[in-house]
XYZ file of N, CA and C in Angstrom:
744
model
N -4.347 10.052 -22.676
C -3.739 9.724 -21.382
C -2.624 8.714 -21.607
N -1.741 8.742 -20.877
C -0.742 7.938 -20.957
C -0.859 6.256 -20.782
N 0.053 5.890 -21.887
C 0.039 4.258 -22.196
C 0.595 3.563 -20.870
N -0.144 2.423 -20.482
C 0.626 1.314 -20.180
C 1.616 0.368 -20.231
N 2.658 0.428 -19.653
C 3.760 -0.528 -20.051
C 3.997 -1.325 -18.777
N 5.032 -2.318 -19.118
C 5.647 -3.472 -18.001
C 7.222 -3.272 -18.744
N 7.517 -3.675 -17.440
C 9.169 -3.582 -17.270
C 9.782 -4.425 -16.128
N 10.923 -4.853 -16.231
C 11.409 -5.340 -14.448
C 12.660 -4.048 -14.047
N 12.059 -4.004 -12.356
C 12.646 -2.924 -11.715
C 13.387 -3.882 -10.636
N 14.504 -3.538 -10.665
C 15.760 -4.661 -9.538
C 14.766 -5.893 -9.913
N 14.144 -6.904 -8.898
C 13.659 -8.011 -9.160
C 12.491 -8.279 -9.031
N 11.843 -7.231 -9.808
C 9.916 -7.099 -9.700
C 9.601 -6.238 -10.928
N 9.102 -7.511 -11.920
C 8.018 -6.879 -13.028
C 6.901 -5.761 -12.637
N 6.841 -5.004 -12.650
C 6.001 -3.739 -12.757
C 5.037 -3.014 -13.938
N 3.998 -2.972 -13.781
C 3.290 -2.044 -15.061
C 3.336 -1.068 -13.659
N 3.541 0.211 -15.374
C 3.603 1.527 -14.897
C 2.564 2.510 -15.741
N 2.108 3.061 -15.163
C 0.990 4.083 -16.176
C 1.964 5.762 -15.752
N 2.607 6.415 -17.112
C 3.397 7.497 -16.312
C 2.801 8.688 -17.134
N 3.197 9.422 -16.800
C 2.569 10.642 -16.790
C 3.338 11.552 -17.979
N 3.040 12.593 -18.726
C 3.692 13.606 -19.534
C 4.733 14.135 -19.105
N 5.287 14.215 -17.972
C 6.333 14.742 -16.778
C 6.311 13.956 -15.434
N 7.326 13.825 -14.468
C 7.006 13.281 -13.530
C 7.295 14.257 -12.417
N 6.410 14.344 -11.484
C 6.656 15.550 -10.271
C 6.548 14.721 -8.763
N 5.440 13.446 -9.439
C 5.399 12.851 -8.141
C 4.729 11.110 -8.604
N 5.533 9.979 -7.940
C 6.030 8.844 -8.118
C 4.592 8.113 -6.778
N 4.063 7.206 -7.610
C 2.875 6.394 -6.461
C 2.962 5.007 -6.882
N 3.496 4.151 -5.590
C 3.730 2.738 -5.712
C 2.904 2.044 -5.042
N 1.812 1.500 -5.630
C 1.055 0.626 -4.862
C 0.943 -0.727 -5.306
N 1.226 -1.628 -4.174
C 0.633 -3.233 -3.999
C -0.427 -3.460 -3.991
N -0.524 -5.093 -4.537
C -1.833 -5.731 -4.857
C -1.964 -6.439 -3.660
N -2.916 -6.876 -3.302
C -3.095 -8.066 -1.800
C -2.425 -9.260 -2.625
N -2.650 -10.495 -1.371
C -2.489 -11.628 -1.374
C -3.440 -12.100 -2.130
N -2.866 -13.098 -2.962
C -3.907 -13.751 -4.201
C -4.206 -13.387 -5.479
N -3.617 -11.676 -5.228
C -4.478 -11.716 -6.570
C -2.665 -11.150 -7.545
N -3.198 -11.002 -8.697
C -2.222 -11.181 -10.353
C -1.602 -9.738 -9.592
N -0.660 -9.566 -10.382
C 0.485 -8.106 -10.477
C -0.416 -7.361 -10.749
N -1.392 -7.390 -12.092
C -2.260 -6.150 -12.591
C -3.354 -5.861 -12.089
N -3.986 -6.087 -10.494
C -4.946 -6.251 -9.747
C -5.275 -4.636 -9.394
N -4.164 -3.836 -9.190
C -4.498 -2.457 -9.028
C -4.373 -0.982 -10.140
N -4.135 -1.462 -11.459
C -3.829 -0.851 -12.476
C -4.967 -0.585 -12.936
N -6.358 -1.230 -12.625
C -7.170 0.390 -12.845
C -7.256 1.196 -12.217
N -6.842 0.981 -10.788
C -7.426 2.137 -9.792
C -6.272 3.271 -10.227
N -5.255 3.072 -11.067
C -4.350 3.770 -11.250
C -4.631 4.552 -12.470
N -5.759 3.781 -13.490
C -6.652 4.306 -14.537
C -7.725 5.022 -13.972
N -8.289 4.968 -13.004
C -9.219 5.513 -12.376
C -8.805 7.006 -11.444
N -7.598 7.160 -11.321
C -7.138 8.312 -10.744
C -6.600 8.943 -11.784
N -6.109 8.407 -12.664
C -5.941 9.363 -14.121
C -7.329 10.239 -14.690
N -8.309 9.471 -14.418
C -9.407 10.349 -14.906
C -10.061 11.319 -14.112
N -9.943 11.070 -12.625
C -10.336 11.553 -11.787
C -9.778 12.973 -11.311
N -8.102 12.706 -11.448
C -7.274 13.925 -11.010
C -7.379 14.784 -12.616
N -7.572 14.116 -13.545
C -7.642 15.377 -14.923
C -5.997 15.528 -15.332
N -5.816 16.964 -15.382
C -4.573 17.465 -15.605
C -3.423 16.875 -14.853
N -3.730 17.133 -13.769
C -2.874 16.862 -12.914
C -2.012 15.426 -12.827
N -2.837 14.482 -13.169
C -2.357 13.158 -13.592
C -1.247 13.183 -14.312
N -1.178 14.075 -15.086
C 0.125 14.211 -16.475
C 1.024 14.425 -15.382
N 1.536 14.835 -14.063
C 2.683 15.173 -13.403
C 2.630 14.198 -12.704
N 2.015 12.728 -13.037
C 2.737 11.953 -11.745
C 2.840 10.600 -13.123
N 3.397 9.267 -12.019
C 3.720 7.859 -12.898
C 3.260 7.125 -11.857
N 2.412 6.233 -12.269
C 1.777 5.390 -10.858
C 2.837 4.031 -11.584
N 3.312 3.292 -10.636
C 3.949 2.330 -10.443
C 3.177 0.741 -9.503
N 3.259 -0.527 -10.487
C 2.305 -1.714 -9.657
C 3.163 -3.049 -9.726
N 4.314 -2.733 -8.571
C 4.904 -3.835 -8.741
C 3.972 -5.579 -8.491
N 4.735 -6.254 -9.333
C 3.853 -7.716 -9.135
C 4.903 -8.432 -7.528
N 4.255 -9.176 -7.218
C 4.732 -9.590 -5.796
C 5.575 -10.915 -6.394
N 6.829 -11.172 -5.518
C 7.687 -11.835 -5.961
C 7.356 -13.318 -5.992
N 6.201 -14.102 -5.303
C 5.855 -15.415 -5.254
C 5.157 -15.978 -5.609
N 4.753 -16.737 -6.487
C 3.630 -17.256 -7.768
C 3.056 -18.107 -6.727
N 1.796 -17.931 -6.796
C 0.903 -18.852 -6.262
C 0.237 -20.005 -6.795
N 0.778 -20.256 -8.392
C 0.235 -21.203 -9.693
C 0.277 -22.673 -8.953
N 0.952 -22.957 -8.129
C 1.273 -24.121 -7.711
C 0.176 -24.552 -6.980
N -0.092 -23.753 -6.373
C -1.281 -24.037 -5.249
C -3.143 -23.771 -5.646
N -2.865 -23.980 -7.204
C -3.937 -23.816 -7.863
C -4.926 -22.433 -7.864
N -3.894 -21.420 -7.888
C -4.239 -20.544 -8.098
C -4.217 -19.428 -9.116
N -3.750 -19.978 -10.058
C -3.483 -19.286 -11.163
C -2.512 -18.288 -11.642
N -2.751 -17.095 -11.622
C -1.696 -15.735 -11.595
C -1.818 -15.229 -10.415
N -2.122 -15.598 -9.613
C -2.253 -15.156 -8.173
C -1.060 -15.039 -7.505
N -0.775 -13.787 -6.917
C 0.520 -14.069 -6.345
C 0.718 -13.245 -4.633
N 1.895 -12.893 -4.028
C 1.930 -13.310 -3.088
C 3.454 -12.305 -2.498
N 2.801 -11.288 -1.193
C 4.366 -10.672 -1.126
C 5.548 -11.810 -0.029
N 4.076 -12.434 1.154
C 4.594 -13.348 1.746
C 3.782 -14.720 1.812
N 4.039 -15.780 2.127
C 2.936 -16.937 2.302
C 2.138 -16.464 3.929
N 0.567 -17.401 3.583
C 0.348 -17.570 4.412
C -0.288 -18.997 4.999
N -0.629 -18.793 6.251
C -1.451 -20.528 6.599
C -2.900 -20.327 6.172
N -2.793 -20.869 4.777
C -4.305 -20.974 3.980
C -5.693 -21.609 5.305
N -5.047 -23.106 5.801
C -6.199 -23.868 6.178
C -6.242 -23.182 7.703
N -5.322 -22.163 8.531
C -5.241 -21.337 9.737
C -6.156 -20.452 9.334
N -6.224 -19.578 8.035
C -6.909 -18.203 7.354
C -8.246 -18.704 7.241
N -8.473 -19.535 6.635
C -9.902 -20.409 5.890
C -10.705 -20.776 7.441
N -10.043 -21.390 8.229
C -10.533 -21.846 9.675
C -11.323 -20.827 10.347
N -10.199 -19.326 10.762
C -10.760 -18.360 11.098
C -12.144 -17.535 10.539
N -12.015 -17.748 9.030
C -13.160 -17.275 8.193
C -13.942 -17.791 8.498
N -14.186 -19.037 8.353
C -15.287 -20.041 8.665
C -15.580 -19.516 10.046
N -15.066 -19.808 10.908
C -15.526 -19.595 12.596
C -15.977 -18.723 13.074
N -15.307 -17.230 12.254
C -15.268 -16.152 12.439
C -14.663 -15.613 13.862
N -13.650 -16.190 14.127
C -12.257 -16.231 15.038
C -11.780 -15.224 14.930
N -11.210 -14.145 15.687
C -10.781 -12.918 15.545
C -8.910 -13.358 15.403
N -8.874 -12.539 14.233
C -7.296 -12.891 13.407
C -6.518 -11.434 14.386
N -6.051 -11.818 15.405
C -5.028 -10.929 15.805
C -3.226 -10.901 15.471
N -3.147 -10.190 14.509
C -1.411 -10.517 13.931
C -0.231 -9.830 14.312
N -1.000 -9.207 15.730
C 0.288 -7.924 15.868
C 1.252 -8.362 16.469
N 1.522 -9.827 16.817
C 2.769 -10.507 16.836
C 3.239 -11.537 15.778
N 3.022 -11.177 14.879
C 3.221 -12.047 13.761
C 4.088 -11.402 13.002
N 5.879 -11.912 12.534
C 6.476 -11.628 11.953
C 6.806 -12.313 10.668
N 6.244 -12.135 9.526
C 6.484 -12.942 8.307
C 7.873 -13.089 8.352
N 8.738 -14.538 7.706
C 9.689 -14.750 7.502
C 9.792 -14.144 6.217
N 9.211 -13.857 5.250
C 9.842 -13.145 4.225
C 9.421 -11.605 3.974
N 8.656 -10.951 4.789
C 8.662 -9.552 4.604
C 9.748 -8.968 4.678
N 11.170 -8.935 5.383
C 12.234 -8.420 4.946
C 12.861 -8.257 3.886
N 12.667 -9.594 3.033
C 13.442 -9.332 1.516
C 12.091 -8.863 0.451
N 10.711 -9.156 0.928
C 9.573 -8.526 0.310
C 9.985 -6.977 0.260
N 10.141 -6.243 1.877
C 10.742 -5.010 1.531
C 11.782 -4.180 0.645
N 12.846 -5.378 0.854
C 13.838 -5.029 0.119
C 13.856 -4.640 -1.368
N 12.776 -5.423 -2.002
C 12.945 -5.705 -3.108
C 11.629 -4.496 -3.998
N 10.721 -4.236 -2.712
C 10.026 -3.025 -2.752
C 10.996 -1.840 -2.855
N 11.901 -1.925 -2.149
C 12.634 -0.679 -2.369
C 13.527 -0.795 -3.568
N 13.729 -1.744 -3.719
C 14.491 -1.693 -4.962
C 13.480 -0.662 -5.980
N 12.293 -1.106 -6.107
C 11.582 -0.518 -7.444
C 11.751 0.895 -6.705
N 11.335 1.410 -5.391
C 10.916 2.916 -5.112
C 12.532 3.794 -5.755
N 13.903 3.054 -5.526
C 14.855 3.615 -5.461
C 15.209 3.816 -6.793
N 15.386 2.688 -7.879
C 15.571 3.080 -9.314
C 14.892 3.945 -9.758
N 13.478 4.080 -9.422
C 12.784 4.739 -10.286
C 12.905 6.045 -9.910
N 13.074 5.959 -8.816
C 13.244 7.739 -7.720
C 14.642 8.022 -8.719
N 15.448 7.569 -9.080
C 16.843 7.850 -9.395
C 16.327 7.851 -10.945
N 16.116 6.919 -10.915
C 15.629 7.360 -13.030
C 14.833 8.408 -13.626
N 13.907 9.006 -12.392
C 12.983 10.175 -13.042
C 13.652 11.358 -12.216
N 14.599 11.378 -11.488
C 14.901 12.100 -10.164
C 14.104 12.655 -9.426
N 13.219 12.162 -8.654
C 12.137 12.279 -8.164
C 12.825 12.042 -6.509
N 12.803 12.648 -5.471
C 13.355 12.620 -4.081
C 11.986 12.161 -3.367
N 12.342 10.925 -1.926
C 11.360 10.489 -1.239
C 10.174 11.448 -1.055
N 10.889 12.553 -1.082
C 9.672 13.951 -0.603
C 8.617 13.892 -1.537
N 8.529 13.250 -2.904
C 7.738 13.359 -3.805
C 7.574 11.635 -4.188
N 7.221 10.381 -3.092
C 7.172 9.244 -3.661
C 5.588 9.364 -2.634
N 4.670 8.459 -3.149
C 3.605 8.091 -2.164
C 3.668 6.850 -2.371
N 3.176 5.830 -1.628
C 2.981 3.939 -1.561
C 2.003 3.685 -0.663
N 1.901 2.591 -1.486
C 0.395 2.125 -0.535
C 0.187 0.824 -0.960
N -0.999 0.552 -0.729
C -1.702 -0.882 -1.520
C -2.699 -1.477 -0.622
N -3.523 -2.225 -1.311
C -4.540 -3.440 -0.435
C -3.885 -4.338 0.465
N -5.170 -4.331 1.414
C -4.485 -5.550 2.526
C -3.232 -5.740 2.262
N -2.678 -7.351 1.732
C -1.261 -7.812 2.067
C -0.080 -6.262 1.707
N -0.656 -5.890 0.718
C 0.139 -4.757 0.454
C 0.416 -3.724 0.742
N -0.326 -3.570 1.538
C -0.562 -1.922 2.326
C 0.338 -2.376 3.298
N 0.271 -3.394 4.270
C 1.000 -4.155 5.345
C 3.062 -4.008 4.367
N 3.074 -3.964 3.265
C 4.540 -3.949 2.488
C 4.823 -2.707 2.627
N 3.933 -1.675 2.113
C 3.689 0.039 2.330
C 4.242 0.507 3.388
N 3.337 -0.105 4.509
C 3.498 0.778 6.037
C 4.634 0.100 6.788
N 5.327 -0.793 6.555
C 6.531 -1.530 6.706
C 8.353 -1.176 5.849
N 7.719 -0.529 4.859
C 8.684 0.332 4.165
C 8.479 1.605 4.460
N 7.391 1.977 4.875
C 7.462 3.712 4.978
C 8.419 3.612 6.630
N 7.939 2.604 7.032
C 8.369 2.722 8.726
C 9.975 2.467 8.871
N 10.783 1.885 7.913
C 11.994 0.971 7.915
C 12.700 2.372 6.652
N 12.124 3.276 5.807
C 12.902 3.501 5.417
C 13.912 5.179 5.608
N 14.887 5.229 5.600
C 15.783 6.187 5.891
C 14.823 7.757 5.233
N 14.521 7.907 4.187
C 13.952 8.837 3.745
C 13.029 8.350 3.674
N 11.710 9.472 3.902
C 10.579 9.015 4.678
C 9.648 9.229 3.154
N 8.748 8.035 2.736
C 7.983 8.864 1.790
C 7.384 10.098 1.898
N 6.280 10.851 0.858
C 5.453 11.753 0.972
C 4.365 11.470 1.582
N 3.491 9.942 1.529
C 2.475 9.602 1.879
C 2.190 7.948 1.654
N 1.232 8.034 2.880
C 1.071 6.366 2.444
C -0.378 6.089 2.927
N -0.879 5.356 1.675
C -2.355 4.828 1.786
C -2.360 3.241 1.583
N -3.086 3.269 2.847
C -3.707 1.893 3.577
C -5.254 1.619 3.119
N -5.233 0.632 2.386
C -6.772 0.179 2.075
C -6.576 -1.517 2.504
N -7.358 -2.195 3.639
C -7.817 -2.893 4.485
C -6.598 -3.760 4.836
N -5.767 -2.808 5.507
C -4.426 -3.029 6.262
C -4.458 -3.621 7.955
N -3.756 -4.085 8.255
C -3.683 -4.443 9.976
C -2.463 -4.389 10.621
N -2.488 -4.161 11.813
C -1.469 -3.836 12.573
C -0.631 -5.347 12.160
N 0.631 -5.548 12.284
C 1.578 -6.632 12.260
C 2.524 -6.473 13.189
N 3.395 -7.318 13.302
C 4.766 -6.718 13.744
C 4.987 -6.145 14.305
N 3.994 -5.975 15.685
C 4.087 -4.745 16.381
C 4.886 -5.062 17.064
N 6.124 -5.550 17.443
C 7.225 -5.368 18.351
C 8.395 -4.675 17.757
N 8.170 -5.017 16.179
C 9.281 -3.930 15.227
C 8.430 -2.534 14.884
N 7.578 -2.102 15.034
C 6.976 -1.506 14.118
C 6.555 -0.078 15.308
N 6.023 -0.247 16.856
C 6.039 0.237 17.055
C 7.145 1.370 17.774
N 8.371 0.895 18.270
C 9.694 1.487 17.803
C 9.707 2.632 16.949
N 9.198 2.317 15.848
C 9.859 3.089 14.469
C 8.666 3.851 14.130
N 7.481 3.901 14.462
C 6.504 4.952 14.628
C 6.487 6.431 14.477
N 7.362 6.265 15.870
C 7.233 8.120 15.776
C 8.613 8.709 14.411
N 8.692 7.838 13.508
C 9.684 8.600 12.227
C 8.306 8.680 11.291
N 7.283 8.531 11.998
C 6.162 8.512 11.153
C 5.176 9.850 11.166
N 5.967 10.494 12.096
C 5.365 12.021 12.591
C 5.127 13.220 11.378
N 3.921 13.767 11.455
C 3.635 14.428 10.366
C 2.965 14.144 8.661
N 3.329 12.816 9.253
C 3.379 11.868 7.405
C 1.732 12.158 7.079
N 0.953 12.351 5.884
C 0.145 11.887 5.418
C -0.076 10.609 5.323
N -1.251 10.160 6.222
C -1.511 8.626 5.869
C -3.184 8.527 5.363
N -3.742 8.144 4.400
C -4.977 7.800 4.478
C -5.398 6.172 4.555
N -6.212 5.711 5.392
C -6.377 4.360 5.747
C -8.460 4.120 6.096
N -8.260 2.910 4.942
C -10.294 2.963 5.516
C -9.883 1.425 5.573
N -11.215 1.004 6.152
C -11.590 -0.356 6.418
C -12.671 -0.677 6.500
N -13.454 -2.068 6.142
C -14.593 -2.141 6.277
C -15.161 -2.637 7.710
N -16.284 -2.389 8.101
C -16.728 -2.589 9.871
C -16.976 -4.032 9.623
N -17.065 -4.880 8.237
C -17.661 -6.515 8.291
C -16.251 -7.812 7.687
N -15.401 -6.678 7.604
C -14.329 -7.750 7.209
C -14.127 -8.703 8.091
N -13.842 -10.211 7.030
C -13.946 -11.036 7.664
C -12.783 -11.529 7.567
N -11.760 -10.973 6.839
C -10.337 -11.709 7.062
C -9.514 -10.781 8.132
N -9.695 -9.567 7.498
C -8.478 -8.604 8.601
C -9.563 -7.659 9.273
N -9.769 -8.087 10.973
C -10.891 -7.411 11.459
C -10.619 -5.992 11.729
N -12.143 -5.527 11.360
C -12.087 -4.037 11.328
C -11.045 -3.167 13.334
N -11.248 -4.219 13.883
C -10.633 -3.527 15.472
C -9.404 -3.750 15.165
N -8.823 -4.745 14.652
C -7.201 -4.509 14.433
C -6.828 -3.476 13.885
N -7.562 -2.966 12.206
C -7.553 -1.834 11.412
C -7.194 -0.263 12.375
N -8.586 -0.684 13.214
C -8.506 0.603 14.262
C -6.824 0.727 15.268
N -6.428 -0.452 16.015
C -5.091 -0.659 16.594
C -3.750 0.192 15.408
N -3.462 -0.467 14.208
C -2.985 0.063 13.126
C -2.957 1.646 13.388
N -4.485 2.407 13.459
C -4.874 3.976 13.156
C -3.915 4.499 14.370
N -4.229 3.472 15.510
C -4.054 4.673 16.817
C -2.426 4.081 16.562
N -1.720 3.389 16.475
C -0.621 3.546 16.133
C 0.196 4.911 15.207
N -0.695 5.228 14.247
C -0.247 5.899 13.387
C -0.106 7.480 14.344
N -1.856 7.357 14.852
C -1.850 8.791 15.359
C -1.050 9.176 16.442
N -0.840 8.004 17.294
C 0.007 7.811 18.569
C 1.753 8.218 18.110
N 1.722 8.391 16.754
C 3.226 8.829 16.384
C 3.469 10.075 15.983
N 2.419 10.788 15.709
C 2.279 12.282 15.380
C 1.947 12.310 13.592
N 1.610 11.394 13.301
C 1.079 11.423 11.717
C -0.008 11.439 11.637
N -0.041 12.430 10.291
C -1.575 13.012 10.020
C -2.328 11.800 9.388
N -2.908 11.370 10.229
C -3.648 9.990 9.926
C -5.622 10.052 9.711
N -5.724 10.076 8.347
C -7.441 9.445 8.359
C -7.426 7.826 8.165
N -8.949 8.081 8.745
C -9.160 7.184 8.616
C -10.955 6.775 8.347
N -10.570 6.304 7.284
C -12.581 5.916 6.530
C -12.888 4.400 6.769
N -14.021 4.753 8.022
C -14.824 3.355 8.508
C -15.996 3.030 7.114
N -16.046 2.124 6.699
C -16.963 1.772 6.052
C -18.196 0.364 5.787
N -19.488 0.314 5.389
C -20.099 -0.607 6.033
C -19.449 -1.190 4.622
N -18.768 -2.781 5.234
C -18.728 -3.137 3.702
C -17.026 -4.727 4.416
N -17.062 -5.570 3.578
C -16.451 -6.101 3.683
C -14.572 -6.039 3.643
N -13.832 -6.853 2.814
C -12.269 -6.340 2.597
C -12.647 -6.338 1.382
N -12.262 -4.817 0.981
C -12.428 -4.361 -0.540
C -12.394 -3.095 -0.232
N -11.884 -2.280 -1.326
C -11.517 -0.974 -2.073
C -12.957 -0.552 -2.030
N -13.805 0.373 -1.383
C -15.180 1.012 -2.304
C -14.527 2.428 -2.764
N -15.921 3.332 -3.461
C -15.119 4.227 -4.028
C -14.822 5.001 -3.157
N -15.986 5.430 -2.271
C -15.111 6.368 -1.407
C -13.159 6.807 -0.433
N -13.256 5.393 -0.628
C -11.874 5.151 0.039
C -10.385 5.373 -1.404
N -11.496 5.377 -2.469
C -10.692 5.731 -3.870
C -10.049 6.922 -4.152
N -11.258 7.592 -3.492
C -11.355 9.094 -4.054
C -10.773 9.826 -2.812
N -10.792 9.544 -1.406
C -9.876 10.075 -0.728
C -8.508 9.748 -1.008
N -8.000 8.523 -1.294
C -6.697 8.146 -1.865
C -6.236 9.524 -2.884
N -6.881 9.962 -3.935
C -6.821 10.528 -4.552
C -6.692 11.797 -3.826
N -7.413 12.256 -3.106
C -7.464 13.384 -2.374
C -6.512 13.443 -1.878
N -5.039 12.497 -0.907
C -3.930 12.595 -0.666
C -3.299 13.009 -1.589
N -3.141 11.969 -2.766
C -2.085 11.692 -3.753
C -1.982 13.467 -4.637
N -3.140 14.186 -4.477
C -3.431 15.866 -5.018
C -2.525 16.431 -3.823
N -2.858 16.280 -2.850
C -2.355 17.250 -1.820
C -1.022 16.949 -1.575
N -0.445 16.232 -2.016
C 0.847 15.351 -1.542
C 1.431 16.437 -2.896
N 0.850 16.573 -3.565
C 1.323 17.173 -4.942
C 1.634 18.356 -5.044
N 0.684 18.928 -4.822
C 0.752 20.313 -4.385
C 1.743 21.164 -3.487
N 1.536 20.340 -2.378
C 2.704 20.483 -1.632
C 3.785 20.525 -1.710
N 4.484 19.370 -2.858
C 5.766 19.366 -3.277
C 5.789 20.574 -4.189
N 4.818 20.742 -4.895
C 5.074 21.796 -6.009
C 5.142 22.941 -5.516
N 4.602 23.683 -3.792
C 4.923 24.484 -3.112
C 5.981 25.068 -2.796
N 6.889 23.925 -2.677
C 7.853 23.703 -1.156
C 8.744 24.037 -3.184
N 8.994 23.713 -4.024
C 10.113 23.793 -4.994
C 9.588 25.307 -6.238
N 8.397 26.202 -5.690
C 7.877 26.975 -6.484
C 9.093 28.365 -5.969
């Protein structure tokens, strides 16, 4: 199976796990807190899972542009800041975190710089949006569904693992360019940072735009289980196929 490497793409170090050929391009983010290489097994884990098929794609894991070392966190990093002792408060209290008016001051150039990696690499393997998927955990999935929504060519697909509505005064606007899209999105019913009813707000957004939207409830906190792995996977096949349809 194909080697691991790191590289910088416009202004984001990236490990990439790529494939024998490339047919179809998958960019996923890490959440808040944790290192650049936080999702590069699940990207080892769909290599084994999809088999053959793996050889026709390059999973891509950009690292997030803001080191969190300062704040005693080690390699932990960060697409935007947040209010630690606001986040920590709510946890503790168990305060319902509603963010759908919350506009990060730096998710715009977070995006930007997301697209930077989707666009070189789309241009370096010639790979067209029709054949890119993105996604990522929490903070990152929130980078995902904010670039799929903002960008001119629409990805192939986008998977949400324990994502929340944001920005909903920009976001719902730009929705219905979201019509048709493959989205897969789960959440856990006990999360205690990004509550599972916001998760749900997020869904009916999606479906409320005409995109083919799942969505996997699960008993379980904010975290990846497998099931929500292996449907990921189940897109990222069908997303594949499809392209290989539509150019057969």
């Amino acid at each position: 199976m194909s080697n691991l490497s790191t590289r910088r793409i416009g202004d984001l170090d990236c490990h990439i796990l790529p494939g024998r050929r490339t047919e179809l391009l998958v960019v996923l983010c890490h959440g808040f807190g944790a290192p650049g290489d936080d999702l590069v097994q699940l990207g080892q884990y769909f290599q084994r899972i999809l088999g053959a098929d793996a050889e026709r794609m390059t999973f891509v894991f950009p690292h997030a542009p803001i080191s969190l070392a300062e704040g005693g966190f080690g390699d932990s990093r960060a697409w935007w800041h947040l209010d630690m002792e606001r986040l920590n408060q709510a946890i503790t209290s168990g305060d319902f975190r509603d963010m759908r008016r919350e506009s990060p001051a730096e998710l715009p150039h977070a995006r930007t710089l997301f697209t930077q990696v989707v666009t070189e690499l789309s241009s370096e393997l010639e790979i067209p949006a029709s054949r890119v998927v993105v996604g990522g955990f929490s903070q990152g999935s929130m980078l995902a569904t904010d670039y799929a929504l903002h960008a001119e060519s629409k990805p192939a697909g986008l998977i949400v693992w324990s994502g929340t509505l944001l920005n909903e005064d920009v976001w719902r606007p730009l929705a219905p360019s979201l019509a048709k899209l493959p989205i897969f999105q789960s959440h856990g019913t006990t999360d205690p940072i990004l509550p599972f009813e916001a998760a749900k707000w997020l869904h009916d957004l999606f479906r409320e735009s005409g995109a083919d939207a799942e969505f996997l409830e699960f008993r379980g906190p904010h975290t990846i289980p497998p099931e929500a792995i292996q449907n990921a996977a189940l897109l990222i096949k069908e997303v594949l196929d499809t392209s290989s349809a539509d150019n057969s």
